[in-house]
Tab-separated table of C-alpha atoms and ligand atoms in Angstrom:
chain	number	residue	atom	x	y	z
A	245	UNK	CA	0.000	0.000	0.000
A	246	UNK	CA	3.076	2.580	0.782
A	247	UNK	CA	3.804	1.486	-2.949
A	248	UNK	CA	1.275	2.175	-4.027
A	249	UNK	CA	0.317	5.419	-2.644
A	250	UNK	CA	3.986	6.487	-3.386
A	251	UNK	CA	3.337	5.665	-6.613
A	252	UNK	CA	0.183	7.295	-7.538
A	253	UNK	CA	1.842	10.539	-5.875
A	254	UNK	CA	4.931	10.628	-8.184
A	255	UNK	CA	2.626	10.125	-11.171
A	256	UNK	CA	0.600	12.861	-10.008
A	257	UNK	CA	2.650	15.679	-9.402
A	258	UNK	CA	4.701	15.109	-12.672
A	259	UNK	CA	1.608	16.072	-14.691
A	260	UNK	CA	1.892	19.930	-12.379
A	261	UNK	CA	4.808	22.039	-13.654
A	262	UNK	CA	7.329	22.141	-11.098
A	263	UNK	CA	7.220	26.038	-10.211
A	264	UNK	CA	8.494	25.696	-6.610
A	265	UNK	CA	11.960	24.255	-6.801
A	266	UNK	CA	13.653	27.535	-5.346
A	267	UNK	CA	11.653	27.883	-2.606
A	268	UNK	CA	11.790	24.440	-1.532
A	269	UNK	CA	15.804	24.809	-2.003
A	270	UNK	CA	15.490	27.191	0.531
A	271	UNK	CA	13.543	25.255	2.654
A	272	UNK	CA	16.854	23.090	3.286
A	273	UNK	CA	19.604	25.363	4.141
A	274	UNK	CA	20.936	24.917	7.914
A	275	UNK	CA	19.478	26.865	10.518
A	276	UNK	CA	22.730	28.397	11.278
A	277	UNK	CA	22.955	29.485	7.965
A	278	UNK	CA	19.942	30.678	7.987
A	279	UNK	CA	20.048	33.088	11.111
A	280	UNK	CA	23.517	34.314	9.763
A	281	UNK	CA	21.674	35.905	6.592
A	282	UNK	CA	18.958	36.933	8.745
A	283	UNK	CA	22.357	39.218	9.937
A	284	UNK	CA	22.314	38.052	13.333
A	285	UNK	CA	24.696	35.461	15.202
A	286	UNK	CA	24.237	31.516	15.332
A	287	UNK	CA	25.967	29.147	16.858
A	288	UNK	CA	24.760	25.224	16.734
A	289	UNK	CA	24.891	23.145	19.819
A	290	UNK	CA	24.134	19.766	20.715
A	291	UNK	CA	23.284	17.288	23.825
A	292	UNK	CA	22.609	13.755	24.167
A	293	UNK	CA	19.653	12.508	26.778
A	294	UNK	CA	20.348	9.784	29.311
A	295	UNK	CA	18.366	7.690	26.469
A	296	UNK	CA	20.847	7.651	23.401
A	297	UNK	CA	18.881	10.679	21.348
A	298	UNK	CA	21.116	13.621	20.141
A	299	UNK	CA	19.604	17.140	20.423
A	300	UNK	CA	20.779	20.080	18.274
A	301	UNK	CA	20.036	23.478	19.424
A	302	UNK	CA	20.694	26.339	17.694
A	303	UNK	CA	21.518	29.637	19.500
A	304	UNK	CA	21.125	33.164	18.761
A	305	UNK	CA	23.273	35.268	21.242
A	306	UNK	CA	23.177	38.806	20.117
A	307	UNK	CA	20.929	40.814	18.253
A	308	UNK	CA	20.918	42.718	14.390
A	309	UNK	CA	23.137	45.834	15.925
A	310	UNK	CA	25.049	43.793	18.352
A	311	UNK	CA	27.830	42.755	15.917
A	312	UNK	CA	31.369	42.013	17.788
A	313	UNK	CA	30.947	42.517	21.199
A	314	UNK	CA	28.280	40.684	21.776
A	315	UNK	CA	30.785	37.499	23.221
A	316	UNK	CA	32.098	39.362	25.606
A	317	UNK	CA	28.201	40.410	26.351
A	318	UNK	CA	27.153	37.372	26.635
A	319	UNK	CA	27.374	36.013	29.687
A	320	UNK	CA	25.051	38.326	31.329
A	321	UNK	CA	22.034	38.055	28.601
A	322	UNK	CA	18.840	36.801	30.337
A	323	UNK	CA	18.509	33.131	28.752
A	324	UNK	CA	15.484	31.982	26.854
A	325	UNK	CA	14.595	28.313	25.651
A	326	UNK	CA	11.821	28.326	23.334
A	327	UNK	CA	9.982	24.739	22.116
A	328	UNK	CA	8.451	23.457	18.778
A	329	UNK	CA	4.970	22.027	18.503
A	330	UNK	CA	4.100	18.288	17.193
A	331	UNK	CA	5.346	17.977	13.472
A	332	UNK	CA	7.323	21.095	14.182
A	333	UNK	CA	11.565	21.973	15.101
A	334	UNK	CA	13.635	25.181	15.908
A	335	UNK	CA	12.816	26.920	12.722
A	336	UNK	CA	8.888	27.880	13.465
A	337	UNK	CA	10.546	30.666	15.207
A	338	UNK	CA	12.536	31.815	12.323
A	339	UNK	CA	10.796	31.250	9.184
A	340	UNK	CA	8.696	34.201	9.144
A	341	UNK	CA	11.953	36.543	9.655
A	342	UNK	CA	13.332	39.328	11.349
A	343	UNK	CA	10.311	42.235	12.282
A	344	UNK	CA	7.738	38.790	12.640
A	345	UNK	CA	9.385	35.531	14.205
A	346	UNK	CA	9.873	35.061	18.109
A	347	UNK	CA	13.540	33.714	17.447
A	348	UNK	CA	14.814	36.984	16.189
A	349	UNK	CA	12.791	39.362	17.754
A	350	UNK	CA	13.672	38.213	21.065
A	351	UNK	CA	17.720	38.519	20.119
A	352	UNK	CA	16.739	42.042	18.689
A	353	UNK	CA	14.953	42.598	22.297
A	354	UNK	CA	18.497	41.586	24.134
A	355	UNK	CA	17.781	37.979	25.382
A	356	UNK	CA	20.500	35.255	24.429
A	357	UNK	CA	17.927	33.219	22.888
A	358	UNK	CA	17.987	29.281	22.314
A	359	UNK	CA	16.096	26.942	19.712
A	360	UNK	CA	15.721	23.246	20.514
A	361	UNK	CA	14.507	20.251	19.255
A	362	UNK	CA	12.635	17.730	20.324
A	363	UNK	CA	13.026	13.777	19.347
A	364	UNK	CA	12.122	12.571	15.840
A	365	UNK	CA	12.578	15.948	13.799
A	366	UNK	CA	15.061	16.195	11.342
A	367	UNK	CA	17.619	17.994	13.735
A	368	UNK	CA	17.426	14.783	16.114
A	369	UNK	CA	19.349	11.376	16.078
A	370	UNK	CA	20.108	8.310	17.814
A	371	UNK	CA	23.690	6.844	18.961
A	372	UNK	CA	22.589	3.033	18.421
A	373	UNK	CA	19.611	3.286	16.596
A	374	UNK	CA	18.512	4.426	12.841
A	375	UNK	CA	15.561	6.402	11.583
A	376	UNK	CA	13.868	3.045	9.903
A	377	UNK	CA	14.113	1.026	13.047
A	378	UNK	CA	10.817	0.866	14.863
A	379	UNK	CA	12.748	1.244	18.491
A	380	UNK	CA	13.769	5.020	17.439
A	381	UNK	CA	9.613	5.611	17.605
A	382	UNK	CA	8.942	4.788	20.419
A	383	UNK	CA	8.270	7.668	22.028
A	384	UNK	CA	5.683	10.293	23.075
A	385	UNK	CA	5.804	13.940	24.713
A	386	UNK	CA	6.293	11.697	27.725
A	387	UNK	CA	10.083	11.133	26.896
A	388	UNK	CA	10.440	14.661	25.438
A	389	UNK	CA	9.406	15.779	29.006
A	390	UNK	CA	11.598	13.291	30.702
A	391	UNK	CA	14.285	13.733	28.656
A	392	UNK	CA	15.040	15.775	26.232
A	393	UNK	CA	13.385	19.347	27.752
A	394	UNK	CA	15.955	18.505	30.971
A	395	UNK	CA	18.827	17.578	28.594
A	396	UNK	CA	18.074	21.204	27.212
A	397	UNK	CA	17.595	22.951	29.522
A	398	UNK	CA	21.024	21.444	31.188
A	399	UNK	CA	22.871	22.176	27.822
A	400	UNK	CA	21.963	26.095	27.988
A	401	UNK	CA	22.322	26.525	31.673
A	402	UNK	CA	25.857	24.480	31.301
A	403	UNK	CA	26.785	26.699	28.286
A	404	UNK	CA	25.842	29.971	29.753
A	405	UNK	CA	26.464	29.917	33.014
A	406	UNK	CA	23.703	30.749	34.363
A	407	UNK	CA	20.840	29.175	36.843
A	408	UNK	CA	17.933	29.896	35.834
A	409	UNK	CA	16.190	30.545	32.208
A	410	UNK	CA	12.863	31.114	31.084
A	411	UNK	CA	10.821	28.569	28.891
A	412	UNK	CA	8.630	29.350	25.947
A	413	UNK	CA	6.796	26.561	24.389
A	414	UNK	CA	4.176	26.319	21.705
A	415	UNK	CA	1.489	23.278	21.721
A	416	UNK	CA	3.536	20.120	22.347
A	417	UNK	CA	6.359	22.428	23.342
A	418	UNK	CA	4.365	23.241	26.889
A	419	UNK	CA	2.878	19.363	27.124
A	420	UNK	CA	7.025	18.786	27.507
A	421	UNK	CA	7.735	21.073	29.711
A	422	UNK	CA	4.476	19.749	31.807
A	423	UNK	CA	5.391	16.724	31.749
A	424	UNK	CA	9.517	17.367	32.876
A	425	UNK	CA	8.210	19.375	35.978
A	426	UNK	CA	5.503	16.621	36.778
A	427	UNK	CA	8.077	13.797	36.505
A	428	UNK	CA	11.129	15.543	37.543
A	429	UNK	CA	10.136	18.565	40.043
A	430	UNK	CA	13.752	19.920	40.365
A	431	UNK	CA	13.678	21.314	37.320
A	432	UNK	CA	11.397	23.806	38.843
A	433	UNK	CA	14.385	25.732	39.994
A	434	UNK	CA	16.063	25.420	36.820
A	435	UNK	CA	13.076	27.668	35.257
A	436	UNK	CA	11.988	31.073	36.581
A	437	UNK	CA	8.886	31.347	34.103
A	438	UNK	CA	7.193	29.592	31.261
A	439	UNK	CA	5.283	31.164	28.414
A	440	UNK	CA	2.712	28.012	27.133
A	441	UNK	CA	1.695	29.369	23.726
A	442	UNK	CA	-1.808	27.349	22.712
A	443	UNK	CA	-1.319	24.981	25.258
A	444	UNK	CA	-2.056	21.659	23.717
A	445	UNK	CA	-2.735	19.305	27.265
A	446	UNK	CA	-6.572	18.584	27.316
A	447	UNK	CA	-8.632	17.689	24.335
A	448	UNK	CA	-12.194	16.611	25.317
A	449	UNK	CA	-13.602	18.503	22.266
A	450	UNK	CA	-11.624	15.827	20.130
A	451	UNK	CA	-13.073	13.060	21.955
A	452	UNK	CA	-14.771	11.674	19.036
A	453	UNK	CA	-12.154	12.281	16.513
A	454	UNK	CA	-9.826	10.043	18.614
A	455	UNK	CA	-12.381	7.373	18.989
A	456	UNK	CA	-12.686	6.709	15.757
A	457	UNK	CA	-9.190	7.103	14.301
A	458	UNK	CA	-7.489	5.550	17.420
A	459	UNK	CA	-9.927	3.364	18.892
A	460	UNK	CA	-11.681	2.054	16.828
A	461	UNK	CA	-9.726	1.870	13.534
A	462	UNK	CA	-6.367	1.576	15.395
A	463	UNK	CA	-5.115	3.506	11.998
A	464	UNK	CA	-1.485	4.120	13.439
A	465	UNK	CA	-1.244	0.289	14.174
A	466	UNK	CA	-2.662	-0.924	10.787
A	467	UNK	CA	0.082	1.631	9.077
A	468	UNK	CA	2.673	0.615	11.549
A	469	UNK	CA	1.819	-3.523	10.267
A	470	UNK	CA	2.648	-1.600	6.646
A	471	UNK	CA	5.730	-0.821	7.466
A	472	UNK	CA	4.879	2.827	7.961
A	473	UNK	CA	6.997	3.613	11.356
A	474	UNK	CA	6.423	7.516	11.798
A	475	UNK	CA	3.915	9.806	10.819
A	476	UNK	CA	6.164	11.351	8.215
A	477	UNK	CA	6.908	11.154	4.039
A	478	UNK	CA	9.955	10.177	2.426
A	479	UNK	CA	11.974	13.928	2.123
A	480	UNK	CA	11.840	13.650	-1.529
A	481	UNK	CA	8.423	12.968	-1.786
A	482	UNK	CA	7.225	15.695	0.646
A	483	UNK	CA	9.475	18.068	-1.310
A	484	UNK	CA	7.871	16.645	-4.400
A	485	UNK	CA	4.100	17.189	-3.341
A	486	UNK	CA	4.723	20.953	-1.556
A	487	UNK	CA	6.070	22.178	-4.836
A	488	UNK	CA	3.449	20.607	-7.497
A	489	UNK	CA	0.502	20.276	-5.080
A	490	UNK	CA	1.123	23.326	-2.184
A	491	UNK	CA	2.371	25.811	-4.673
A	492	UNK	CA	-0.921	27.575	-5.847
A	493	UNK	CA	-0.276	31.124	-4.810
A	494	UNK	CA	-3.851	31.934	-3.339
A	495	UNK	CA	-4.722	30.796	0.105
A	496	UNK	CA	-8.158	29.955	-0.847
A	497	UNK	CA	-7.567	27.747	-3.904
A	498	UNK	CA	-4.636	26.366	-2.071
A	499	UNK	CA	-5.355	22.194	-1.457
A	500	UNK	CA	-2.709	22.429	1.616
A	501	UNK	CA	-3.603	25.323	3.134
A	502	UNK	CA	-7.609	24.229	3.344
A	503	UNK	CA	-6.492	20.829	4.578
A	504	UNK	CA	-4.227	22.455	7.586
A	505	UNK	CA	-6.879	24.672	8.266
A	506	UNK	CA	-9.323	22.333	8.963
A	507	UNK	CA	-7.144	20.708	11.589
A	508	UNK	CA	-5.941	24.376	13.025
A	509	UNK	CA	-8.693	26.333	12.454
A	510	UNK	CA	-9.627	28.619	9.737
A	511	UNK	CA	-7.735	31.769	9.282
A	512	UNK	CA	-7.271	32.969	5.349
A	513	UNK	CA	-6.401	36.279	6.299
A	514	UNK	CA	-3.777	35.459	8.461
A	515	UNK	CA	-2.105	33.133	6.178
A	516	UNK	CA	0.612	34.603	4.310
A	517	UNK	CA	0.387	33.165	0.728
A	518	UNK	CA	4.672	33.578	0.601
A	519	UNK	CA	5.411	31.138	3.028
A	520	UNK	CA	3.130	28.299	3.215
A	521	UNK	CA	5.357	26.172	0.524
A	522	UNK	CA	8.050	26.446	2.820
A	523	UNK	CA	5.920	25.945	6.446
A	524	UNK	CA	5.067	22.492	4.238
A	525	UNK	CA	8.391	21.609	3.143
A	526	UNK	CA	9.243	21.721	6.711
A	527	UNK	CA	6.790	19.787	8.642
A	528	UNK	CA	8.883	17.431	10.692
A	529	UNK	CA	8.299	14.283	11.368
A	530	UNK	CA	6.353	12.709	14.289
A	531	UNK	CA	6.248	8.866	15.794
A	532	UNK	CA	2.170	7.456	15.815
A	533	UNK	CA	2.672	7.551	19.761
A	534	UNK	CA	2.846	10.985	19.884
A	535	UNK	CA	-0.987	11.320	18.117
A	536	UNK	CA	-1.755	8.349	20.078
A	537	UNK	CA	-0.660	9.656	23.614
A	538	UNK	CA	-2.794	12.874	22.962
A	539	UNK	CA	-5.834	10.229	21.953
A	540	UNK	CA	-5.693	8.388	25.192
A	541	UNK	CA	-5.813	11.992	27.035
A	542	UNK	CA	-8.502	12.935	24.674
A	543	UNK	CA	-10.722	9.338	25.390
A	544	UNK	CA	-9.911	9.456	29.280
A	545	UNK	CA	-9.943	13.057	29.721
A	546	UNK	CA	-6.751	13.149	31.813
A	547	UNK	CA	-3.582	14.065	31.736
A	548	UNK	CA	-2.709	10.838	32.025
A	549	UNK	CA	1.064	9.117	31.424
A	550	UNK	CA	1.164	6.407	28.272
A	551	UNK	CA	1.898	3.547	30.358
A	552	UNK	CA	-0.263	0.022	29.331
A	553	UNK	CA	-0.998	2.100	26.135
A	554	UNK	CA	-4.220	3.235	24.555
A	555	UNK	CA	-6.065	0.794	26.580
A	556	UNK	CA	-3.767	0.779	30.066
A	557	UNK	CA	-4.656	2.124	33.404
A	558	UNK	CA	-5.424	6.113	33.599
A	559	UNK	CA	-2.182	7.477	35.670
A	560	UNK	CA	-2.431	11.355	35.279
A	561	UNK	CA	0.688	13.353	35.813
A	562	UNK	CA	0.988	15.227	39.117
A	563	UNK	CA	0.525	18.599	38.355
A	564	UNK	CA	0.823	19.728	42.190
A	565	UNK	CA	4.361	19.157	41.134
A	566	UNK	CA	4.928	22.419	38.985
A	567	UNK	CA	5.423	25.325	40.597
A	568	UNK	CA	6.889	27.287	37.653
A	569	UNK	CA	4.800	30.637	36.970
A	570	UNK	CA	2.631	30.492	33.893
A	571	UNK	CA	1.975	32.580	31.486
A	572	UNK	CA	-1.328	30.625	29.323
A	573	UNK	CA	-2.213	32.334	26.129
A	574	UNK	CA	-4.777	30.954	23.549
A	575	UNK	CA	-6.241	31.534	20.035
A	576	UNK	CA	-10.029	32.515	20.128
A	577	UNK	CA	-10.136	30.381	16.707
A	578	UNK	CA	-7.679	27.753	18.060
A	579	UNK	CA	-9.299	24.205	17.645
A	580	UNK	CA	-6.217	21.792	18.399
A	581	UNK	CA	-5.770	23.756	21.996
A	582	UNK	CA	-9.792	24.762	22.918
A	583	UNK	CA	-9.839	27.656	24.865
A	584	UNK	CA	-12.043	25.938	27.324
A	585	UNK	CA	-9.106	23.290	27.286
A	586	UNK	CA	-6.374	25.937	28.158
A	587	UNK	CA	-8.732	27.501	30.939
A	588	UNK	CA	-9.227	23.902	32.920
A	589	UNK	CA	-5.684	23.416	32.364
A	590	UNK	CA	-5.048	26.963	33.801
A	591	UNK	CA	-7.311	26.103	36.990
A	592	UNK	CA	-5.403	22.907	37.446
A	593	UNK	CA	-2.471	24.626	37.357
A	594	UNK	CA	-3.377	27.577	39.996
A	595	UNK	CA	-4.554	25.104	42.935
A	596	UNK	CA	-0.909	24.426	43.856
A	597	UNK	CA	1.285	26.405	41.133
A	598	UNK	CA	1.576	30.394	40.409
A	599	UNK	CA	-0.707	31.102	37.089
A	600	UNK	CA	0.649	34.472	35.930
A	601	UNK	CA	-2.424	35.257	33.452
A	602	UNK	CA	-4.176	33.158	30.963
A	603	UNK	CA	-5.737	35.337	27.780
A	604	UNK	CA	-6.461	35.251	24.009
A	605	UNK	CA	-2.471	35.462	22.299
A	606	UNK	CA	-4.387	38.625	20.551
A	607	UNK	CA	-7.038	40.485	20.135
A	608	UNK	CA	-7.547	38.560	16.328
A	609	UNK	CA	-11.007	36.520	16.507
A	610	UNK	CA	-9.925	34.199	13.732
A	611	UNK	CA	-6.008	33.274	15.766
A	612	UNK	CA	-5.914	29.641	15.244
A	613	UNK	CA	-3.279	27.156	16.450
A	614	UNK	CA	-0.545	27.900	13.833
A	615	UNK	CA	-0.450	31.727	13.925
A	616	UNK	CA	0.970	31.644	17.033
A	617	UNK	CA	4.062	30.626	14.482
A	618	UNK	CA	2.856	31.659	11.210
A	619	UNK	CA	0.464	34.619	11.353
A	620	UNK	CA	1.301	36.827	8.651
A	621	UNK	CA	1.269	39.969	10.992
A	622	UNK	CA	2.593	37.730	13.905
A	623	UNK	CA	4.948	40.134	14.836
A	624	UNK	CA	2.255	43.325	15.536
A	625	UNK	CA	-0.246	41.095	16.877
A	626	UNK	CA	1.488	38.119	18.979
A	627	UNK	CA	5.212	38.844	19.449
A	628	UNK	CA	5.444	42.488	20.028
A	629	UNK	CA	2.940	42.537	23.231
A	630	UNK	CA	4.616	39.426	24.131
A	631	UNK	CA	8.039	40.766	24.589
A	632	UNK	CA	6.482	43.122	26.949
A	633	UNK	CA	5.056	40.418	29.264
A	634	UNK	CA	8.195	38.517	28.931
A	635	UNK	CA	10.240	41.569	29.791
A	636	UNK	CA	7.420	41.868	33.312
A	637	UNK	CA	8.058	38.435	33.932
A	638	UNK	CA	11.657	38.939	34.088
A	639	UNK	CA	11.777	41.677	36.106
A	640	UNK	CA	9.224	39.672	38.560
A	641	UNK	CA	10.817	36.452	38.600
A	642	UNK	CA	14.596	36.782	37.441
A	643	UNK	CA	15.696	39.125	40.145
A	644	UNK	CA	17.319	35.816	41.289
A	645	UNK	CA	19.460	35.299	38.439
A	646	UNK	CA	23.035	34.938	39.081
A	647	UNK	CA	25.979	32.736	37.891
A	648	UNK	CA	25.977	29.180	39.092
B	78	NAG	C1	24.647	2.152	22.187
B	78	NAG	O1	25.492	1.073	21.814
B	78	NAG	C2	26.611	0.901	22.662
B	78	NAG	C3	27.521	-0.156	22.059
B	78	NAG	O2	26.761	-1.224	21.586
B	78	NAG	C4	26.115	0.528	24.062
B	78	NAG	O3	27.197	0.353	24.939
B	78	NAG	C5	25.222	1.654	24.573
B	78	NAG	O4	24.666	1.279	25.823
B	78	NAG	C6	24.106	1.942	23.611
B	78	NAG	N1	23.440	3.141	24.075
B	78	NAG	C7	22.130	3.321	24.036
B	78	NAG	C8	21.620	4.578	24.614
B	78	NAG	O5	21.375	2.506	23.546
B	79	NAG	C1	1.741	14.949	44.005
B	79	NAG	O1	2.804	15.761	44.443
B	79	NAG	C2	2.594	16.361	45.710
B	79	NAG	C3	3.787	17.234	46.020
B	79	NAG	O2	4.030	18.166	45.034
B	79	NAG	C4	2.429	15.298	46.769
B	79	NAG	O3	2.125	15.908	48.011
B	79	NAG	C5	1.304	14.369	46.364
B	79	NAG	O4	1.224	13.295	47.285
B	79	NAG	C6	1.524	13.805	44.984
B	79	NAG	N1	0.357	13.048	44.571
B	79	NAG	C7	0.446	11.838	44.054
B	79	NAG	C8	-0.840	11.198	43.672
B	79	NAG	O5	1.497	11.267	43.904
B	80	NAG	C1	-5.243	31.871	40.808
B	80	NAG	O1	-5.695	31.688	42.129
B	80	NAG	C2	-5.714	32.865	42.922
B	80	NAG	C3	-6.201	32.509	44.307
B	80	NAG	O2	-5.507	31.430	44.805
B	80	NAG	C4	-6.624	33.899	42.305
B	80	NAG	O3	-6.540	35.096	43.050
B	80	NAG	C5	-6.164	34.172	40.878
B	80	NAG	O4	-7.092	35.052	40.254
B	80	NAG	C6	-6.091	32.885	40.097
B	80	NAG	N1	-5.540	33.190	38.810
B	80	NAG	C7	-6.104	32.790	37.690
B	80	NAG	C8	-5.447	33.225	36.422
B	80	NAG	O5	-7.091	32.075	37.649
């Protein structure tokens, strides 16, 4: 059947002129690269977890003006760690550039900023084990949070010097950071405040959805028994299908842009036409436990570990545990993270930890789950207010910050 569909797909897109080629080019340069003709700093780091995975993380230490000095500068920058989504890696806070994406805007700002990845993206490996064998997939947000977030966080707080940093996570970005201060409460120290952008941890409204793809049709096991490991495409094919299928230039006639949107929410005036060839070209890869970890929290309406599986005993995480203060913001038009989701998660959260605020990411009625990344005036409506609550967080909460 992967054959097959391969097939049919190749066929396909060699009928559509190939128009996209640059672009998707483009799409593959390194991220230090990248940041460097942005005309700001980069330096690429990386850490391995007590598990075997190897992390890169890619680091942005001065801003646009700050040429030279900004080594010597350096060690007295305020630290921030900010986290990819599901299907998602260090570049969603780059792609849209300079004035617009979190990355640079918060080097611009002053803050010695710091892009990691999570397992299974393309900027992740193993020591012993290999894409194509079934062992490197067998993961969730569970082992990002036990993991890799406090191999991270380690790495920057190792490299800089410093004790404390502050987290910023979008969707599956926060679920990590959760789940680290659930399983592993001394990393509370390690964080003076987290910013959970569309906080993807409770999904009742998907109930349904999950019951039938999950449940009932087991869909990631019958593709796993095909030999499909991770929800992913070949590179070549995925490059192949963004540039014949994804590269009609108006959002509305655009067959990738209506599918997303259905998943996201809909949001055609917020999607900027110029980049969606390259947002596709860079979806990352994710492992079928990932989709089917959120499921089982979606069916049992918990936060509730993996362990036993789909079907296993319902062993929620213990949120008493995180003490970190929160900053929640949501989309009004957000349907992967519900804003009646984020506000039971924000309750939750508030009986025994500090919740800072929880609000709408903007005033923008249609702000679904992507613009958080991808908005195409992210940086006047999300990131510009955001670097003034980040700035009253650290003033509230890093007073504390000194060298280890
Ligand atoms: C990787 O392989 C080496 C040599 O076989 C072994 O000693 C090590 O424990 C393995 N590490 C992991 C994380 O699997
Ligand atoms: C959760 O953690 C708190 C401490 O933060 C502890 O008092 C409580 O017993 C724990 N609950 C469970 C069910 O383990
Ligand atoms: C959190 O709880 C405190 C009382 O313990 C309350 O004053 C505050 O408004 C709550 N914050 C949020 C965002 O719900």
């Amino acid at each position: 059947m992967k054959c097959i569909l391969y097939l049919t797909f190749v066929l396909c897109s060699n009928i559509f002129v190939t128009s996209g080629r640059f672009l998707i080019q483009d799409a593959h340069i390194s991220v230090p690269h990248m940041i460097k003709a942005a005309g700001y700093p980069a330096e690429k780091h990386r850490t391995t977890t007590a598990d075997g995975y190897i992390l890169q993380l890619y680091r942005i230490p001065g801003g646009r003006r700050e040429k030279e000095n900004f080594k010597t500068s350096t060690k007295a920058k305020e630290a921030v760690l900010v986290m990819h989504g599901i299907f998602g890696c260090s570049t969603n806070f780059l792609i849209m550039g300079p004035d617009r994406s979190l990355g640079y805007m918060l080097a611009d700002a002053g803050y010695d900023v710091w892009l990691g990845n999570l397992r299974g993206n393309l900027h992740t490996a193993h020591l012993n084990l290999t894409r194509d064998n079934p062992k490197f997939w067998e993961y969730s947000f569970h082992e990002h949070g036990k993991y890799d977030v406090p191999a991270l966080i380690d790495k920057v707080l190792a490299v800089t010097g410093l004790r404390r940093i502050m987290y910023i996570g979008h969707s599956m970005g926060t679920t990590s950071l959760l789940t680290t201060l659930a399983l592993r409460p001394e990393y509370n120290d390690r964080v003076l405040a987290f910013v959970a952008l569309a906080p993807a941890v409770y999904f009742d409204h998907m109930k349904s959805m999950a019951q039938v793809f999950i449940k009932t049709f087991s869909i990631s096991d019958f593709l796993r028994s095909q030999g499909i490991m991770s929800a992913s495409l070949k590179p070549e094919l995925q490059d192949r299908l963004v540039a014949n299928i994804c590269s009609v230039k108006h959002s509305k006639d655009n067959i990738c842009t209506l599918l997303l949107q259905v998943i996201v929410g809909e949001d055609l005036e917020q999607t900027d036409e110029d980049v969606t060839m390259q947002l596709m070209a860079r979806i990352q890869p994710a492992s079928w436990r990932q989709l089917e970890h959120f499921g089982k929290i979606a069916l049992t309406s918990r936060f509730t570990s993996w362990e036993g599986g789909i079907l296993g005993p319902v062993k929620p995480y213990n949120m008493s545990n995180i003490k970190v203060p929160v900053l929640l913001l949501y989309g009004e038009n957000d349907q992967v993270a519900e804003k009646s989701q984020v506000m039971r998660l924000a309750r939750e959260l508030n009986t025994s930890g500090i919740v800072e605020d929880v609000r709408p990411g903007c005033s923008w009625p249609k702000f679904n789950h992507v613009d958080f990344l991808f908005a195409k005036d992210l940086g006047t409506l999300l990131n510009r207010p955001l670097l003034k609550r980040i700035r009253k967080l650290f003033n509230k909460y890093g007073l504390k910050i000194s060298i280890a």
